[in-house]
XYZ file of C-alpha atoms in Angstrom:
493
model
C -62.773 52.557 -102.062
C -63.188 48.809 -102.779
C -61.760 47.981 -106.148
C -60.302 51.491 -106.519
C -56.680 52.414 -106.863
C -54.912 52.381 -103.575
C -52.931 55.484 -102.664
C -49.331 55.292 -101.527
C -48.804 53.974 -98.070
C -47.521 56.176 -95.259
C -44.082 54.582 -95.453
C -43.868 55.002 -99.225
C -45.079 58.602 -98.953
C -42.397 59.493 -96.413
C -39.731 57.940 -98.609
C -40.816 59.625 -101.807
C -41.647 63.060 -100.367
C -38.329 63.637 -98.599
C -34.955 63.559 -100.354
C -32.552 60.941 -99.166
C -29.661 61.703 -96.846
C -27.269 60.724 -99.609
C -28.793 63.433 -101.789
C -28.317 66.013 -99.028
C -24.772 65.295 -97.938
C -23.355 63.063 -100.644
C -22.918 59.384 -101.106
C -20.441 58.860 -98.280
C -19.910 60.024 -94.695
C -16.456 60.196 -93.237
C -14.142 61.918 -90.787
C -16.184 60.586 -87.870
C -19.184 62.731 -88.771
C -21.720 60.109 -89.694
C -25.340 61.160 -89.519
C -27.620 59.379 -87.091
C -31.341 58.767 -87.359
C -33.855 58.423 -84.565
C -32.537 54.992 -83.609
C -28.954 56.343 -83.454
C -27.869 54.122 -86.379
C -25.316 55.602 -88.707
C -26.469 56.178 -92.276
C -23.947 55.888 -95.044
C -20.413 54.575 -95.052
C -17.913 57.299 -95.836
C -18.666 60.935 -96.533
C -16.850 64.173 -97.167
C -16.059 66.095 -93.967
C -18.650 68.433 -92.550
C -16.483 71.454 -93.282
C -16.789 70.618 -96.981
C -20.576 70.652 -96.703
C -21.185 73.594 -94.375
C -18.348 76.120 -94.231
C -18.155 77.796 -90.798
C -18.561 81.528 -90.798
C -15.140 83.239 -90.622
C -14.351 84.688 -87.236
C -13.831 88.435 -87.432
C -12.022 90.454 -84.783
C -12.209 94.142 -83.965
C -9.089 96.234 -83.896
C -8.622 98.066 -80.623
C -6.307 101.037 -80.141
C -3.227 100.801 -77.976
C -4.318 102.332 -74.704
C -1.653 103.806 -72.422
C -0.622 101.458 -69.638
C 1.464 102.388 -66.634
C 4.946 100.949 -66.648
C 5.823 98.352 -64.031
C 7.935 100.792 -62.040
C 5.261 103.520 -62.063
C 2.491 101.113 -61.119
C 4.457 99.622 -58.225
C 5.245 103.102 -56.965
C 1.582 104.153 -57.109
C 0.488 100.954 -55.403
C 3.086 101.422 -52.676
C 1.989 105.041 -52.200
C -1.648 103.982 -51.893
C -0.793 101.311 -49.324
C 1.198 103.828 -47.287
C -1.803 106.159 -47.267
C -4.056 103.283 -46.206
C -1.600 102.340 -43.436
C -1.542 105.930 -42.209
C -5.353 105.968 -42.210
C -5.486 102.778 -40.160
C -3.110 104.225 -37.566
C -5.336 107.290 -37.355
C -8.365 105.084 -36.714
C -6.572 103.179 -33.943
C -4.581 105.884 -32.133
C -6.788 108.961 -32.570
C -7.437 111.307 -29.660
C -9.862 114.072 -28.804
C -7.244 116.720 -29.542
C -9.671 119.666 -29.326
C -10.047 119.239 -25.569
C -8.173 121.653 -23.269
C -4.447 121.000 -22.908
C -4.905 120.128 -19.228
C -5.458 116.535 -20.373
C -2.129 114.921 -21.361
C -3.703 112.519 -23.850
C -5.329 115.361 -25.762
C -2.192 117.387 -26.412
C -1.679 115.671 -29.781
C -4.040 114.339 -32.431
C -2.637 110.780 -32.099
C -1.344 108.690 -29.213
C 2.209 108.524 -30.494
C 3.482 106.999 -27.265
C 1.336 103.899 -27.873
C 2.614 103.241 -31.382
C 5.249 100.615 -32.118
C 7.614 102.218 -34.607
C 9.410 98.951 -35.288
C 6.119 97.410 -36.445
C 5.393 100.379 -38.705
C 8.859 100.109 -40.296
C 8.476 96.344 -40.703
C 5.127 96.779 -42.467
C 6.570 99.485 -44.714
C 9.441 97.231 -45.787
C 7.057 94.361 -46.485
C 4.824 96.581 -48.581
C 7.826 97.872 -50.542
C 9.003 94.399 -51.567
C 7.369 94.569 -55.028
C 8.748 98.055 -55.650
C 12.253 96.961 -54.630
C 12.102 93.883 -56.845
C 10.842 95.958 -59.755
C 13.729 98.397 -59.362
C 16.188 95.508 -59.210
C 14.621 93.942 -62.327
C 14.779 97.207 -64.253
C 18.405 97.635 -63.266
C 19.213 94.050 -64.258
C 17.617 94.429 -67.692
C 19.471 97.653 -68.445
C 22.834 96.126 -67.670
C 24.489 97.030 -70.987
C 27.320 99.320 -71.899
C 30.764 99.554 -70.351
C 32.182 97.396 -67.605
C 32.197 100.302 -65.151
C 28.476 100.843 -65.580
C 27.802 97.159 -65.094
C 29.810 97.118 -61.857
C 28.003 100.217 -60.602
C 24.611 98.650 -61.326
C 25.549 95.432 -59.529
C 26.836 97.393 -56.536
C 23.659 99.502 -56.394
C 21.478 96.416 -56.572
C 23.372 94.646 -53.816
C 23.340 97.781 -51.660
C 19.577 98.158 -52.010
C 18.892 94.521 -51.155
C 21.347 94.593 -48.262
C 19.786 97.709 -46.801
C 16.270 96.248 -47.031
C 17.427 92.991 -45.463
C 19.246 94.789 -42.639
C 16.212 96.971 -41.832
C 13.976 93.932 -41.852
C 16.241 92.000 -39.492
C 16.640 94.991 -37.178
C 12.883 95.441 -36.838
C 12.364 91.702 -36.281
C 14.918 91.636 -33.462
C 13.249 94.556 -31.691
C 9.794 93.061 -32.157
C 10.983 89.791 -30.635
C 12.149 91.650 -27.541
C 8.898 93.524 -26.932
C 6.118 91.134 -27.965
C 4.976 87.610 -27.304
C 5.442 84.619 -29.573
C 1.768 84.629 -30.551
C 2.028 88.171 -31.881
C 5.197 87.314 -33.760
C 3.431 84.477 -35.559
C 1.134 87.031 -37.195
C 4.140 88.596 -38.948
C 4.765 85.639 -41.247
C 1.269 84.222 -41.553
C 0.800 85.137 -45.282
C 4.021 83.329 -46.192
C 2.875 80.297 -44.235
C -0.249 80.203 -46.375
C 1.425 81.010 -49.699
C 4.074 78.272 -49.615
C 1.648 75.328 -49.134
C -0.600 76.666 -51.865
C 2.328 76.724 -54.278
C 3.851 73.441 -53.101
C 0.640 71.442 -53.345
C -0.696 73.066 -56.472
C -2.263 70.718 -59.030
C -1.707 72.741 -62.155
C 0.729 70.902 -64.322
C 3.181 72.185 -66.829
C 3.035 71.843 -70.530
C 4.655 68.482 -70.562
C 2.330 67.040 -67.954
C -0.929 67.465 -69.805
C -2.381 64.391 -71.427
C -2.473 64.421 -75.229
C -5.746 65.258 -76.842
C -5.875 62.202 -79.073
C -5.554 59.613 -76.304
C -7.990 56.731 -76.590
C -7.693 55.606 -72.972
C -10.842 55.275 -70.880
C -11.652 58.061 -68.472
C -11.173 55.956 -65.350
C -7.813 54.710 -66.613
C -6.648 58.274 -67.194
C -7.693 59.310 -63.707
C -5.828 56.381 -62.211
C -2.678 57.276 -64.110
C -2.920 60.947 -63.107
C -3.286 60.035 -59.461
C -0.109 57.964 -59.584
C 2.084 60.534 -61.294
C 4.260 63.058 -59.417
C 1.882 65.712 -60.759
C -0.055 65.511 -57.476
C 2.958 65.276 -55.167
C 4.292 68.318 -53.298
C 7.115 70.038 -55.052
C 10.509 70.406 -53.512
C 10.712 73.485 -51.282
C 14.124 74.665 -52.462
C 13.137 74.151 -56.075
C 10.079 76.321 -55.434
C 12.157 79.094 -53.890
C 14.659 78.971 -56.746
C 11.886 79.273 -59.341
C 10.211 82.148 -57.490
C 13.491 84.053 -57.245
C 14.173 83.410 -60.906
C 10.742 84.784 -61.839
C 11.234 87.850 -59.667
C 14.655 88.794 -61.035
C 14.140 87.718 -64.646
C 12.344 89.491 -67.438
C 8.561 89.983 -67.333
C 6.435 86.879 -67.989
C 5.919 85.832 -71.575
C 2.744 87.214 -73.121
C 0.957 84.544 -75.188
C 0.387 85.430 -78.828
C -2.816 84.684 -80.733
C -2.665 83.954 -84.447
C -5.873 83.501 -86.402
C -5.644 79.942 -87.742
C -6.381 79.119 -91.382
C -9.590 77.230 -92.004
C -7.989 74.829 -94.432
C -5.283 73.595 -92.059
C -5.949 70.053 -90.902
C -4.503 70.561 -87.405
C -6.249 73.856 -86.682
C -8.588 72.522 -83.928
C -5.688 70.954 -82.042
C -3.711 74.181 -82.265
C -6.657 76.222 -80.992
C -7.201 73.914 -78.023
C -3.491 73.977 -77.224
C -3.538 77.782 -77.325
C -6.540 77.842 -74.995
C -4.749 75.587 -72.510
C -1.756 77.908 -72.512
C -3.968 80.949 -71.999
C -5.849 79.243 -69.181
C -2.611 78.492 -67.341
C -1.379 82.046 -67.826
C -4.700 83.537 -66.709
C -4.825 81.334 -63.600
C -1.281 82.364 -62.712
C -2.194 86.045 -63.005
C -5.355 85.602 -60.918
C -3.343 83.778 -58.257
C -0.863 86.653 -58.179
C -3.670 89.217 -57.908
C -5.419 87.382 -55.079
C -2.282 86.789 -53.056
C -0.882 90.311 -53.380
C -4.220 91.984 -52.654
C -4.798 89.847 -49.558
C -1.164 90.331 -48.557
C -1.520 94.109 -48.786
C -4.801 94.191 -46.856
C -3.368 91.907 -44.181
C -0.259 93.998 -43.481
C -1.980 97.364 -43.904
C -5.228 96.922 -41.987
C -5.118 93.672 -39.990
C -1.590 93.390 -38.590
C -1.680 96.750 -36.729
C -4.792 95.516 -34.896
C -2.939 92.434 -33.660
C -0.333 94.578 -31.839
C -2.760 96.931 -30.128
C -2.627 96.789 -26.338
C -5.598 95.365 -24.507
C -6.257 98.693 -22.790
C -6.390 100.592 -26.083
C -9.873 101.286 -27.472
C -10.556 101.587 -31.207
C -13.563 101.367 -33.489
C -13.652 97.728 -34.547
C -16.377 98.140 -37.167
C -14.616 101.003 -38.902
C -11.272 99.172 -38.869
C -12.815 96.031 -40.368
C -14.555 98.125 -42.992
C -11.228 99.738 -43.828
C -9.688 96.274 -44.189
C -12.314 95.251 -46.743
C -11.936 98.488 -48.692
C -8.160 98.148 -48.893
C -8.463 94.596 -50.190
C -11.031 95.560 -52.847
C -9.027 98.568 -54.043
C -5.770 96.605 -54.209
C -7.591 93.826 -56.067
C -8.961 96.235 -58.684
C -5.607 97.976 -59.137
C -3.758 94.694 -59.650
C -6.434 93.340 -61.984
C -6.339 96.437 -64.178
C -2.549 96.193 -64.425
C -2.122 92.431 -64.878
C -5.171 92.076 -67.162
C -4.804 95.049 -69.523
C -7.184 95.578 -72.465
C -4.757 93.993 -74.925
C -4.596 90.833 -72.827
C -8.389 90.657 -72.474
C -8.706 91.086 -76.249
C -6.288 88.187 -76.684
C -8.475 85.984 -74.499
C -11.577 87.124 -76.389
C -10.092 86.185 -79.758
C -9.102 82.761 -78.531
C -12.574 82.197 -77.039
C -14.180 83.191 -80.359
C -12.209 80.442 -82.115
C -12.863 77.920 -79.340
C -16.667 78.099 -79.307
C -19.050 76.415 -76.894
C -21.427 73.461 -76.783
C -24.860 73.456 -75.160
C -25.914 70.165 -73.608
C -29.394 69.059 -74.636
C -31.815 66.692 -72.988
C -32.322 63.180 -74.268
C -35.102 62.947 -76.796
C -34.843 66.520 -78.048
C -34.091 67.123 -81.721
C -34.670 63.427 -82.419
C -35.605 64.061 -86.070
C -32.685 66.396 -86.765
C -29.424 65.033 -88.184
C -26.890 64.270 -85.477
C -23.162 63.795 -85.940
C -20.453 62.060 -83.975
C -18.096 64.671 -82.575
C -14.624 64.628 -84.105
C -11.617 66.428 -82.646
C -10.262 67.321 -86.087
C -13.420 69.025 -87.364
C -14.430 72.668 -87.188
C -18.133 72.639 -86.358
C -20.426 75.448 -87.526
C -23.169 77.008 -85.442
C -26.319 74.989 -84.793
C -24.852 71.555 -85.527
C -25.928 68.675 -83.273
C -23.232 66.233 -82.195
C -23.057 63.256 -79.876
C -20.180 62.892 -77.462
C -19.891 60.571 -74.455
C -23.516 59.428 -74.878
C -24.768 63.009 -74.655
C -26.239 65.357 -77.230
C -24.730 68.820 -77.709
C -25.569 71.822 -79.861
C -22.941 74.196 -81.235
C -23.442 77.715 -79.852
C -20.560 79.675 -81.321
C -20.026 80.380 -84.992
C -16.729 78.483 -84.815
C -16.593 75.474 -82.488
C -13.605 73.261 -81.737
C -14.069 72.903 -77.970
C -14.423 69.553 -76.273
C -18.149 69.208 -75.495
C -17.659 67.492 -72.130
C -14.844 69.813 -70.956
C -16.237 72.216 -68.354
C -13.103 74.392 -68.475
C -13.674 75.114 -72.169
C -17.257 76.191 -71.459
C -16.069 78.366 -68.580
C -13.358 79.930 -70.759
C -15.899 80.805 -73.447
C -18.357 82.226 -70.914
C -15.748 84.504 -69.351
C -14.113 85.834 -72.495
C -16.496 85.599 -75.451
C -17.613 89.116 -74.457
C -14.419 91.219 -74.444
C -15.691 93.836 -71.968
C -16.977 91.437 -69.300
C -13.947 91.723 -66.987
C -13.642 95.480 -67.482
C -17.338 95.986 -66.713
C -16.977 93.899 -63.573
C -14.038 95.991 -62.355
C -15.912 99.228 -63.084
C -18.950 97.953 -61.187
C -16.830 97.007 -58.166
C -14.887 100.265 -58.084
C -17.981 102.392 -58.661
C -19.781 100.631 -55.814
C -16.845 101.294 -53.502
C -16.661 104.967 -54.470
C -20.407 105.499 -54.042
C -20.378 103.794 -50.669
C -17.450 105.907 -49.512
C -19.170 109.089 -50.686
C -22.274 108.060 -48.751
C -20.163 107.363 -45.667
C -18.413 110.691 -46.092
C -21.733 112.543 -46.099
C -22.841 110.783 -42.925
C -19.524 110.893 -41.077
C -19.433 112.806 -37.801
C -15.883 112.106 -36.630
C -12.804 113.876 -37.870
C -10.818 110.691 -38.405
C -13.587 109.226 -40.597
C -13.697 112.350 -42.743
C -9.931 112.445 -43.149
C -9.713 108.714 -43.902
C -12.436 108.757 -46.534
C -11.043 111.889 -48.164
C -7.572 110.380 -48.581
C -8.790 107.010 -49.834
C -11.253 108.589 -52.264
C -8.459 110.538 -53.942
C -6.749 107.258 -54.780
C -9.960 105.574 -55.915
C -10.815 108.423 -58.274
C -7.625 107.795 -60.243
C -8.342 104.062 -60.586
C -11.957 104.684 -61.597
C -10.897 107.295 -64.143
C -8.569 104.843 -65.885
C -11.233 102.130 -65.961
C -13.887 104.438 -67.392
C -11.463 105.787 -69.992
C -10.680 102.274 -71.193
C -14.378 101.347 -71.188
C -15.398 104.314 -73.344
C -12.634 103.750 -75.901
C -13.054 99.976 -76.077
C -16.849 100.224 -76.203
C -16.638 102.350 -79.345
C -13.972 100.087 -80.869
C -15.941 96.872 -80.340
C -19.244 98.413 -81.457
C -17.783 99.573 -84.758
C -19.026 97.510 -87.751
C -16.516 94.836 -88.650
C -17.226 94.855 -92.368
C -16.550 98.550 -92.968
C -13.242 100.354 -93.460
C -11.349 97.102 -93.179
C -11.703 96.816 -89.458
C -12.840 93.232 -89.693
C -9.935 90.827 -89.514
C -10.669 87.438 -90.913
C -9.134 84.502 -89.160
C -7.046 83.508 -92.121
């Protein structure tokens, strides 16, 4: 009203109604965590670190029981036995006959056309499939080389005899195959090795000493230019590659990374967590590469190579043979994954992902009135905090976040392993789908070779599915158990 007392202006009301930022977080802002207002101007000069203001919730881990895992020798033997059964099934599909016809027909006197089979090819495939079993036996013998001198000499002689016999059989079959087949067919024998060597020689996964330090202040384009000029992208020496592969095959099993829950008060904890994640990523990628190569290698020699040596006058069911090829690859993939990624290893990845955390990228303009911080590599960020990094706004998703917001590999690592049963559920889904499809095919099969093939393969798949379901039931109960009761919760301290 005119002449009346004027009320407080809108600007004065906003300043008096809301407490100041200094009242909320202290008089100073430091450690690179300055708050930003709507105009992205930092407020305050130096402040206590964010971890002193908002303590992140301690990461708790579930204790899982030690599930029985097949030894390396037992697993390689079972895998070799399964591949032999699959090879036998493929030969039945190719060389089957109508053996129930009267014996007046020469081709129907036996269940298979044995006179059309190439025994040298079958022996060559068997030796190639037994390579992992032979190397495992040699490794076990090498590791148990203790005791008297006589025992050591006997072990060395047995190892050399086994390798010499395998090499002689391989050379003998190759010589006979060269006499009876064309050059084009012979090229199929070594095709997997021709693919494996370039993949290993031109790999772009560096070692520990080749990774750039985390605290580098170089621009992104300068780092890319330096990486492109380093030998990190050059092909490795072929003989050096062979020497390393032989050393890995005949040495002890690969080192299993160890996870230690870091203390919250340690100043270098985020760097240690990120370094541990990088080591686990390299180890996981190496295991996945081994699974993919060995599963494709097994499917190639079991189901595809026999088709390449079939005579042009020989008829076989192409659809059924291709279907068998896919089934062998899937089953070998699941078997290798369950052995190379056991529950203890998946739990290790899950614990590391829980400490790594994840950032969600937000659109520009969202959360403009909320306090925003500048991301710092030495800070442990709690859940729900907004940070700015590389001109982008991110929101902390995990309860414990030390990941680099712009690093896609960190987000992928958290997505894959923040749920400990994700990989196991995927393997169960794949194997269950295969078993159900084979049961459906068995019910609809009308040929004797289809019934026999499905019956033999299903016996092997039942064992794999049983182990996966056993692990899923036990781990599901372990991870669903309350962490705060009976001391099952392990604080990351």
